[in-house]
Amino acid sequence: MLIEAVGYDHPDAVRLVEAIQREMVERYGGPDETPVTPAEFAPPRGLFLVGYVGGTAVACAGWRSHGEDAELKRMYVDPSVRGNGLARRLLAEIERTAFQAGHRRVILETGDRQPEAVTLYRSAGYADVEPFGIYACAPGSIYLGKVLDVPAPAG
């Protein structure tokens, strides 16, 4: 997988984020309503990554500054290529780039209807953190974080 930094409003990013939202509707009955803007994912305060396999955009993830932390948002791998380690590679690149930007922790919010995501994050060293953001009191939300002691290896 080739991982490229793109704007949050890049056509490939937009298509993948729309796919995320469709999946959220299927799993939760509605889209993820977390407010996001393209500017939040622009360096130096954030970054949005798209993963390409054979020239096709199949995965994405971004981070945005959340105080001193980097908040992971919009992590997604197309169902047709899941189970091939792409999410783990993308997560490592998120951690590496967030660390390079000066962040020492990545935090995220996910939901209890995404057990495969929770398994991925926990197996990558993420542990429970205090609730934050607009879902801080939402039932079913899971808050995880990871201290970035050293840069994660690139892909």
JSON list of C-alpha atoms in Angstrom, two decimals:
[
{"chain": "A", "resi": 1, "resn": "MET", "atom": "CA", "xyz": [0.00, 0.00, 0.00]},
{"chain": "A", "resi": 2, "resn": "LEU", "atom": "CA", "xyz": [1.24, 3.45, -0.93]},
{"chain": "A", "resi": 3, "resn": "ILE", "atom": "CA", "xyz": [0.29, 6.03, 1.70]},
{"chain": "A", "resi": 4, "resn": "GLU", "atom": "CA", "xyz": [-0.02, 9.66, 0.62]},
{"chain": "A", "resi": 5, "resn": "ALA", "atom": "CA", "xyz": [-0.86, 12.82, 2.53]},
{"chain": "A", "resi": 6, "resn": "VAL", "atom": "CA", "xyz": [-3.81, 14.56, 0.87]},
{"chain": "A", "resi": 7, "resn": "GLY", "atom": "CA", "xyz": [-6.23, 17.31, 1.77]},
{"chain": "A", "resi": 8, "resn": "TYR", "atom": "CA", "xyz": [-9.34, 16.26, 3.65]},
{"chain": "A", "resi": 9, "resn": "ASP", "atom": "CA", "xyz": [-11.28, 17.67, 0.70]},
{"chain": "A", "resi": 10, "resn": "HIS", "atom": "CA", "xyz": [-9.29, 15.66, -1.90]},
{"chain": "A", "resi": 11, "resn": "PRO", "atom": "CA", "xyz": [-11.71, 13.58, -4.06]},
{"chain": "A", "resi": 12, "resn": "ASP", "atom": "CA", "xyz": [-10.27, 10.26, -2.81]},
{"chain": "A", "resi": 13, "resn": "ALA", "atom": "CA", "xyz": [-10.55, 11.40, 0.81]},
{"chain": "A", "resi": 14, "resn": "VAL", "atom": "CA", "xyz": [-14.11, 12.61, 0.26]},
{"chain": "A", "resi": 15, "resn": "ARG", "atom": "CA", "xyz": [-15.13, 9.26, -1.29]},
{"chain": "A", "resi": 16, "resn": "LEU", "atom": "CA", "xyz": [-13.61, 7.27, 1.58]},
{"chain": "A", "resi": 17, "resn": "VAL", "atom": "CA", "xyz": [-15.13, 9.52, 4.26]},
{"chain": "A", "resi": 18, "resn": "GLU", "atom": "CA", "xyz": [-18.52, 9.06, 2.59]},
{"chain": "A", "resi": 19, "resn": "ALA", "atom": "CA", "xyz": [-17.97, 5.29, 2.82]},
{"chain": "A", "resi": 20, "resn": "ILE", "atom": "CA", "xyz": [-17.16, 5.66, 6.53]},
{"chain": "A", "resi": 21, "resn": "GLN", "atom": "CA", "xyz": [-20.38, 7.56, 7.07]},
{"chain": "A", "resi": 22, "resn": "ARG", "atom": "CA", "xyz": [-22.41, 4.89, 5.26]},
{"chain": "A", "resi": 23, "resn": "GLU", "atom": "CA", "xyz": [-20.86, 2.28, 7.55]},
{"chain": "A", "resi": 24, "resn": "MET", "atom": "CA", "xyz": [-21.67, 4.39, 10.62]},
{"chain": "A", "resi": 25, "resn": "VAL", "atom": "CA", "xyz": [-25.31, 4.57, 9.49]},
{"chain": "A", "resi": 26, "resn": "GLU", "atom": "CA", "xyz": [-25.39, 0.77, 9.14]},
{"chain": "A", "resi": 27, "resn": "ARG", "atom": "CA", "xyz": [-23.78, 0.18, 12.54]},
{"chain": "A", "resi": 28, "resn": "TYR", "atom": "CA", "xyz": [-25.29, 3.00, 14.61]},
{"chain": "A", "resi": 29, "resn": "GLY", "atom": "CA", "xyz": [-28.33, 4.22, 12.70]},
{"chain": "A", "resi": 30, "resn": "GLY", "atom": "CA", "xyz": [-26.77, 7.59, 11.85]},
{"chain": "A", "resi": 31, "resn": "PRO", "atom": "CA", "xyz": [-23.53, 9.20, 10.68]},
{"chain": "A", "resi": 32, "resn": "ASP", "atom": "CA", "xyz": [-20.65, 10.27, 12.89]},
{"chain": "A", "resi": 33, "resn": "GLU", "atom": "CA", "xyz": [-21.61, 13.83, 13.73]},
{"chain": "A", "resi": 34, "resn": "THR", "atom": "CA", "xyz": [-18.24, 14.91, 15.10]},
{"chain": "A", "resi": 35, "resn": "PRO", "atom": "CA", "xyz": [-17.59, 18.37, 13.65]},
{"chain": "A", "resi": 36, "resn": "VAL", "atom": "CA", "xyz": [-14.59, 18.31, 11.31]},
{"chain": "A", "resi": 37, "resn": "THR", "atom": "CA", "xyz": [-13.22, 20.79, 8.81]},
{"chain": "A", "resi": 38, "resn": "PRO", "atom": "CA", "xyz": [-10.57, 20.30, 6.12]},
{"chain": "A", "resi": 39, "resn": "ALA", "atom": "CA", "xyz": [-8.36, 22.92, 7.82]},
{"chain": "A", "resi": 40, "resn": "GLU", "atom": "CA", "xyz": [-8.06, 20.72, 10.93]},
{"chain": "A", "resi": 41, "resn": "PHE", "atom": "CA", "xyz": [-6.25, 18.09, 8.87]},
{"chain": "A", "resi": 42, "resn": "ALA", "atom": "CA", "xyz": [-3.81, 20.50, 7.24]},
{"chain": "A", "resi": 43, "resn": "PRO", "atom": "CA", "xyz": [-0.19, 20.67, 8.46]},
{"chain": "A", "resi": 44, "resn": "PRO", "atom": "CA", "xyz": [1.07, 21.63, 10.93]},
{"chain": "A", "resi": 45, "resn": "ARG", "atom": "CA", "xyz": [-2.08, 21.12, 13.04]},
{"chain": "A", "resi": 46, "resn": "GLY", "atom": "CA", "xyz": [-3.14, 17.87, 11.38]},
{"chain": "A", "resi": 47, "resn": "LEU", "atom": "CA", "xyz": [-2.70, 15.48, 8.50]},
{"chain": "A", "resi": 48, "resn": "PHE", "atom": "CA", "xyz": [-4.94, 13.28, 6.37]},
{"chain": "A", "resi": 49, "resn": "LEU", "atom": "CA", "xyz": [-3.62, 10.12, 4.77]},
{"chain": "A", "resi": 50, "resn": "VAL", "atom": "CA", "xyz": [-5.01, 7.95, 1.99]},
{"chain": "A", "resi": 51, "resn": "GLY", "atom": "CA", "xyz": [-3.75, 4.46, 1.24]},
{"chain": "A", "resi": 52, "resn": "TYR", "atom": "CA", "xyz": [-3.63, 3.25, -2.36]},
{"chain": "A", "resi": 53, "resn": "VAL", "atom": "CA", "xyz": [-3.44, -0.32, -3.64]},
{"chain": "A", "resi": 54, "resn": "GLY", "atom": "CA", "xyz": [-2.93, -0.66, -7.36]},
{"chain": "A", "resi": 55, "resn": "GLY", "atom": "CA", "xyz": [-3.70, 3.03, -7.79]},
{"chain": "A", "resi": 56, "resn": "THR", "atom": "CA", "xyz": [-7.08, 2.76, -6.06]},
{"chain": "A", "resi": 57, "resn": "ALA", "atom": "CA", "xyz": [-7.81, 4.62, -2.81]},
{"chain": "A", "resi": 58, "resn": "VAL", "atom": "CA", "xyz": [-8.78, 1.91, -0.30]},
{"chain": "A", "resi": 59, "resn": "ALA", "atom": "CA", "xyz": [-7.95, 3.29, 3.15]},
{"chain": "A", "resi": 60, "resn": "CYS", "atom": "CA", "xyz": [-7.76, 6.56, 5.04]},
{"chain": "A", "resi": 61, "resn": "ALA", "atom": "CA", "xyz": [-7.07, 8.07, 8.43]},
{"chain": "A", "resi": 62, "resn": "GLY", "atom": "CA", "xyz": [-6.23, 11.47, 9.78]},
{"chain": "A", "resi": 63, "resn": "TRP", "atom": "CA", "xyz": [-5.08, 13.18, 12.90]},
{"chain": "A", "resi": 64, "resn": "ARG", "atom": "CA", "xyz": [-5.83, 16.64, 14.19]},
{"chain": "A", "resi": 65, "resn": "SER", "atom": "CA", "xyz": [-4.38, 18.49, 17.12]},
{"chain": "A", "resi": 66, "resn": "HIS", "atom": "CA", "xyz": [-6.44, 18.15, 20.28]},
{"chain": "A", "resi": 67, "resn": "GLY", "atom": "CA", "xyz": [-4.54, 20.24, 22.78]},
{"chain": "A", "resi": 68, "resn": "GLU", "atom": "CA", "xyz": [-1.15, 18.57, 23.17]},
{"chain": "A", "resi": 69, "resn": "ASP", "atom": "CA", "xyz": [-2.49, 15.29, 21.76]},
{"chain": "A", "resi": 70, "resn": "ALA", "atom": "CA", "xyz": [-3.14, 14.14, 18.22]},
{"chain": "A", "resi": 71, "resn": "GLU", "atom": "CA", "xyz": [-6.70, 12.88, 17.79]},
{"chain": "A", "resi": 72, "resn": "LEU", "atom": "CA", "xyz": [-7.17, 10.04, 15.30]},
{"chain": "A", "resi": 73, "resn": "LYS", "atom": "CA", "xyz": [-10.22, 10.53, 13.06]},
{"chain": "A", "resi": 74, "resn": "ARG", "atom": "CA", "xyz": [-11.82, 8.86, 10.06]},
{"chain": "A", "resi": 75, "resn": "MET", "atom": "CA", "xyz": [-9.84, 5.60, 10.13]},
{"chain": "A", "resi": 76, "resn": "TYR", "atom": "CA", "xyz": [-11.25, 3.34, 7.41]},
{"chain": "A", "resi": 77, "resn": "VAL", "atom": "CA", "xyz": [-10.28, 0.42, 5.22]},
{"chain": "A", "resi": 78, "resn": "ASP", "atom": "CA", "xyz": [-12.51, -0.66, 2.35]},
{"chain": "A", "resi": 79, "resn": "PRO", "atom": "CA", "xyz": [-14.15, -4.02, 3.13]},
{"chain": "A", "resi": 80, "resn": "SER", "atom": "CA", "xyz": [-12.70, -5.54, -0.06]},
{"chain": "A", "resi": 81, "resn": "VAL", "atom": "CA", "xyz": [-9.15, -5.30, 1.32]},
{"chain": "A", "resi": 82, "resn": "ARG", "atom": "CA", "xyz": [-9.68, -5.78, 5.06]},
{"chain": "A", "resi": 83, "resn": "GLY", "atom": "CA", "xyz": [-7.63, -8.43, 6.81]},
{"chain": "A", "resi": 84, "resn": "ASN", "atom": "CA", "xyz": [-4.41, -7.61, 4.94]},
{"chain": "A", "resi": 85, "resn": "GLY", "atom": "CA", "xyz": [-2.69, -5.45, 7.59]},
{"chain": "A", "resi": 86, "resn": "LEU", "atom": "CA", "xyz": [-3.52, -2.15, 5.87]},
{"chain": "A", "resi": 87, "resn": "ALA", "atom": "CA", "xyz": [-5.15, -0.62, 8.94]},
{"chain": "A", "resi": 88, "resn": "ARG", "atom": "CA", "xyz": [-2.11, -1.46, 11.07]},
{"chain": "A", "resi": 89, "resn": "ARG", "atom": "CA", "xyz": [0.23, 0.14, 8.50]},
{"chain": "A", "resi": 90, "resn": "LEU", "atom": "CA", "xyz": [-1.94, 3.23, 8.30]},
{"chain": "A", "resi": 91, "resn": "LEU", "atom": "CA", "xyz": [-2.11, 3.49, 12.09]},
{"chain": "A", "resi": 92, "resn": "ALA", "atom": "CA", "xyz": [1.69, 3.26, 12.32]},
{"chain": "A", "resi": 93, "resn": "GLU", "atom": "CA", "xyz": [2.00, 6.12, 9.82]},
{"chain": "A", "resi": 94, "resn": "ILE", "atom": "CA", "xyz": [-0.49, 8.21, 11.80]},
{"chain": "A", "resi": 95, "resn": "GLU", "atom": "CA", "xyz": [1.60, 7.65, 14.93]},
{"chain": "A", "resi": 96, "resn": "ARG", "atom": "CA", "xyz": [4.88, 8.42, 13.13]},
{"chain": "A", "resi": 97, "resn": "THR", "atom": "CA", "xyz": [3.63, 11.66, 11.57]},
{"chain": "A", "resi": 98, "resn": "ALA", "atom": "CA", "xyz": [1.92, 12.82, 14.77]},
{"chain": "A", "resi": 99, "resn": "PHE", "atom": "CA", "xyz": [5.16, 12.21, 16.67]},
{"chain": "A", "resi": 100, "resn": "GLN", "atom": "CA", "xyz": [7.14, 14.13, 14.05]},
{"chain": "A", "resi": 101, "resn": "ALA", "atom": "CA", "xyz": [4.71, 17.02, 14.47]},
{"chain": "A", "resi": 102, "resn": "GLY", "atom": "CA", "xyz": [5.50, 17.15, 18.19]},
{"chain": "A", "resi": 103, "resn": "HIS", "atom": "CA", "xyz": [2.65, 15.12, 19.65]},
{"chain": "A", "resi": 104, "resn": "ARG", "atom": "CA", "xyz": [3.50, 12.54, 22.28]},
{"chain": "A", "resi": 105, "resn": "ARG", "atom": "CA", "xyz": [0.11, 10.84, 22.48]},
{"chain": "A", "resi": 106, "resn": "VAL", "atom": "CA", "xyz": [-2.59, 9.78, 20.05]},
{"chain": "A", "resi": 107, "resn": "ILE", "atom": "CA", "xyz": [-6.16, 9.65, 21.35]},
{"chain": "A", "resi": 108, "resn": "LEU", "atom": "CA", "xyz": [-9.33, 8.43, 19.71]},
{"chain": "A", "resi": 109, "resn": "GLU", "atom": "CA", "xyz": [-13.02, 7.78, 20.25]},
{"chain": "A", "resi": 110, "resn": "THR", "atom": "CA", "xyz": [-14.68, 4.74, 18.74]},
{"chain": "A", "resi": 111, "resn": "GLY", "atom": "CA", "xyz": [-17.84, 2.83, 19.47]},
{"chain": "A", "resi": 112, "resn": "ASP", "atom": "CA", "xyz": [-18.82, -0.49, 20.91]},
{"chain": "A", "resi": 113, "resn": "ARG", "atom": "CA", "xyz": [-20.32, -1.53, 17.56]},
{"chain": "A", "resi": 114, "resn": "GLN", "atom": "CA", "xyz": [-16.86, -1.53, 16.01]},
{"chain": "A", "resi": 115, "resn": "PRO", "atom": "CA", "xyz": [-15.23, -4.47, 17.81]},
{"chain": "A", "resi": 116, "resn": "GLU", "atom": "CA", "xyz": [-12.65, -5.03, 15.08]},
{"chain": "A", "resi": 117, "resn": "ALA", "atom": "CA", "xyz": [-11.44, -1.43, 15.47]},
{"chain": "A", "resi": 118, "resn": "VAL", "atom": "CA", "xyz": [-11.22, -1.79, 19.25]},
{"chain": "A", "resi": 119, "resn": "THR", "atom": "CA", "xyz": [-9.24, -5.03, 18.83]},
{"chain": "A", "resi": 120, "resn": "LEU", "atom": "CA", "xyz": [-6.84, -3.33, 16.40]},
{"chain": "A", "resi": 121, "resn": "TYR", "atom": "CA", "xyz": [-6.23, -0.35, 18.67]},
{"chain": "A", "resi": 122, "resn": "ARG", "atom": "CA", "xyz": [-5.75, -2.41, 21.82]},
{"chain": "A", "resi": 123, "resn": "SER", "atom": "CA", "xyz": [-3.37, -4.79, 20.03]},
{"chain": "A", "resi": 124, "resn": "ALA", "atom": "CA", "xyz": [-1.38, -1.74, 18.89]},
{"chain": "A", "resi": 125, "resn": "GLY", "atom": "CA", "xyz": [-0.89, -0.57, 22.48]},
{"chain": "A", "resi": 126, "resn": "TYR", "atom": "CA", "xyz": [-3.87, 1.73, 23.00]},
{"chain": "A", "resi": 127, "resn": "ALA", "atom": "CA", "xyz": [-5.40, 1.82, 26.48]},
{"chain": "A", "resi": 128, "resn": "ASP", "atom": "CA", "xyz": [-8.44, 3.47, 28.05]},
{"chain": "A", "resi": 129, "resn": "VAL", "atom": "CA", "xyz": [-8.27, 7.26, 28.54]},
{"chain": "A", "resi": 130, "resn": "GLU", "atom": "CA", "xyz": [-10.66, 9.84, 29.96]},
{"chain": "A", "resi": 131, "resn": "PRO", "atom": "CA", "xyz": [-13.65, 10.68, 27.75]},
{"chain": "A", "resi": 132, "resn": "PHE", "atom": "CA", "xyz": [-13.30, 13.81, 25.60]},
{"chain": "A", "resi": 133, "resn": "GLY", "atom": "CA", "xyz": [-15.06, 15.72, 22.84]},
{"chain": "A", "resi": 134, "resn": "ILE", "atom": "CA", "xyz": [-18.71, 15.79, 21.87]},
{"chain": "A", "resi": 135, "resn": "TYR", "atom": "CA", "xyz": [-19.18, 12.11, 22.73]},
{"chain": "A", "resi": 136, "resn": "ALA", "atom": "CA", "xyz": [-17.81, 12.42, 26.27]},
{"chain": "A", "resi": 137, "resn": "CYS", "atom": "CA", "xyz": [-21.13, 11.33, 27.77]},
{"chain": "A", "resi": 138, "resn": "ALA", "atom": "CA", "xyz": [-22.34, 9.13, 24.92]},
{"chain": "A", "resi": 139, "resn": "PRO", "atom": "CA", "xyz": [-23.27, 5.57, 25.82]},
{"chain": "A", "resi": 140, "resn": "GLY", "atom": "CA", "xyz": [-21.27, 3.04, 23.85]},
{"chain": "A", "resi": 141, "resn": "SER", "atom": "CA", "xyz": [-18.30, 5.33, 23.24]},
{"chain": "A", "resi": 142, "resn": "ILE", "atom": "CA", "xyz": [-14.84, 3.94, 23.90]},
{"chain": "A", "resi": 143, "resn": "TYR", "atom": "CA", "xyz": [-11.89, 6.30, 24.47]},
{"chain": "A", "resi": 144, "resn": "LEU", "atom": "CA", "xyz": [-8.38, 5.06, 23.86]},
{"chain": "A", "resi": 145, "resn": "GLY", "atom": "CA", "xyz": [-4.92, 6.58, 23.78]},
{"chain": "A", "resi": 146, "resn": "LYS", "atom": "CA", "xyz": [-1.31, 5.66, 23.25]},
{"chain": "A", "resi": 147, "resn": "VAL", "atom": "CA", "xyz": [1.83, 7.42, 24.42]},
{"chain": "A", "resi": 148, "resn": "LEU", "atom": "CA", "xyz": [4.29, 7.78, 21.54]},
{"chain": "A", "resi": 149, "resn": "ASP", "atom": "CA", "xyz": [7.66, 7.25, 23.21]},
{"chain": "A", "resi": 150, "resn": "VAL", "atom": "CA", "xyz": [9.52, 6.67, 19.95]},
{"chain": "A", "resi": 151, "resn": "PRO", "atom": "CA", "xyz": [8.56, 7.19, 16.33]},
{"chain": "A", "resi": 152, "resn": "ALA", "atom": "CA", "xyz": [6.67, 4.27, 14.85]},
{"chain": "A", "resi": 153, "resn": "PRO", "atom": "CA", "xyz": [8.35, 2.75, 11.80]},
{"chain": "A", "resi": 154, "resn": "ALA", "atom": "CA", "xyz": [6.99, 3.84, 8.45]},
{"chain": "A", "resi": 155, "resn": "GLY", "atom": "CA", "xyz": [4.88, 1.32, 6.51]}
]
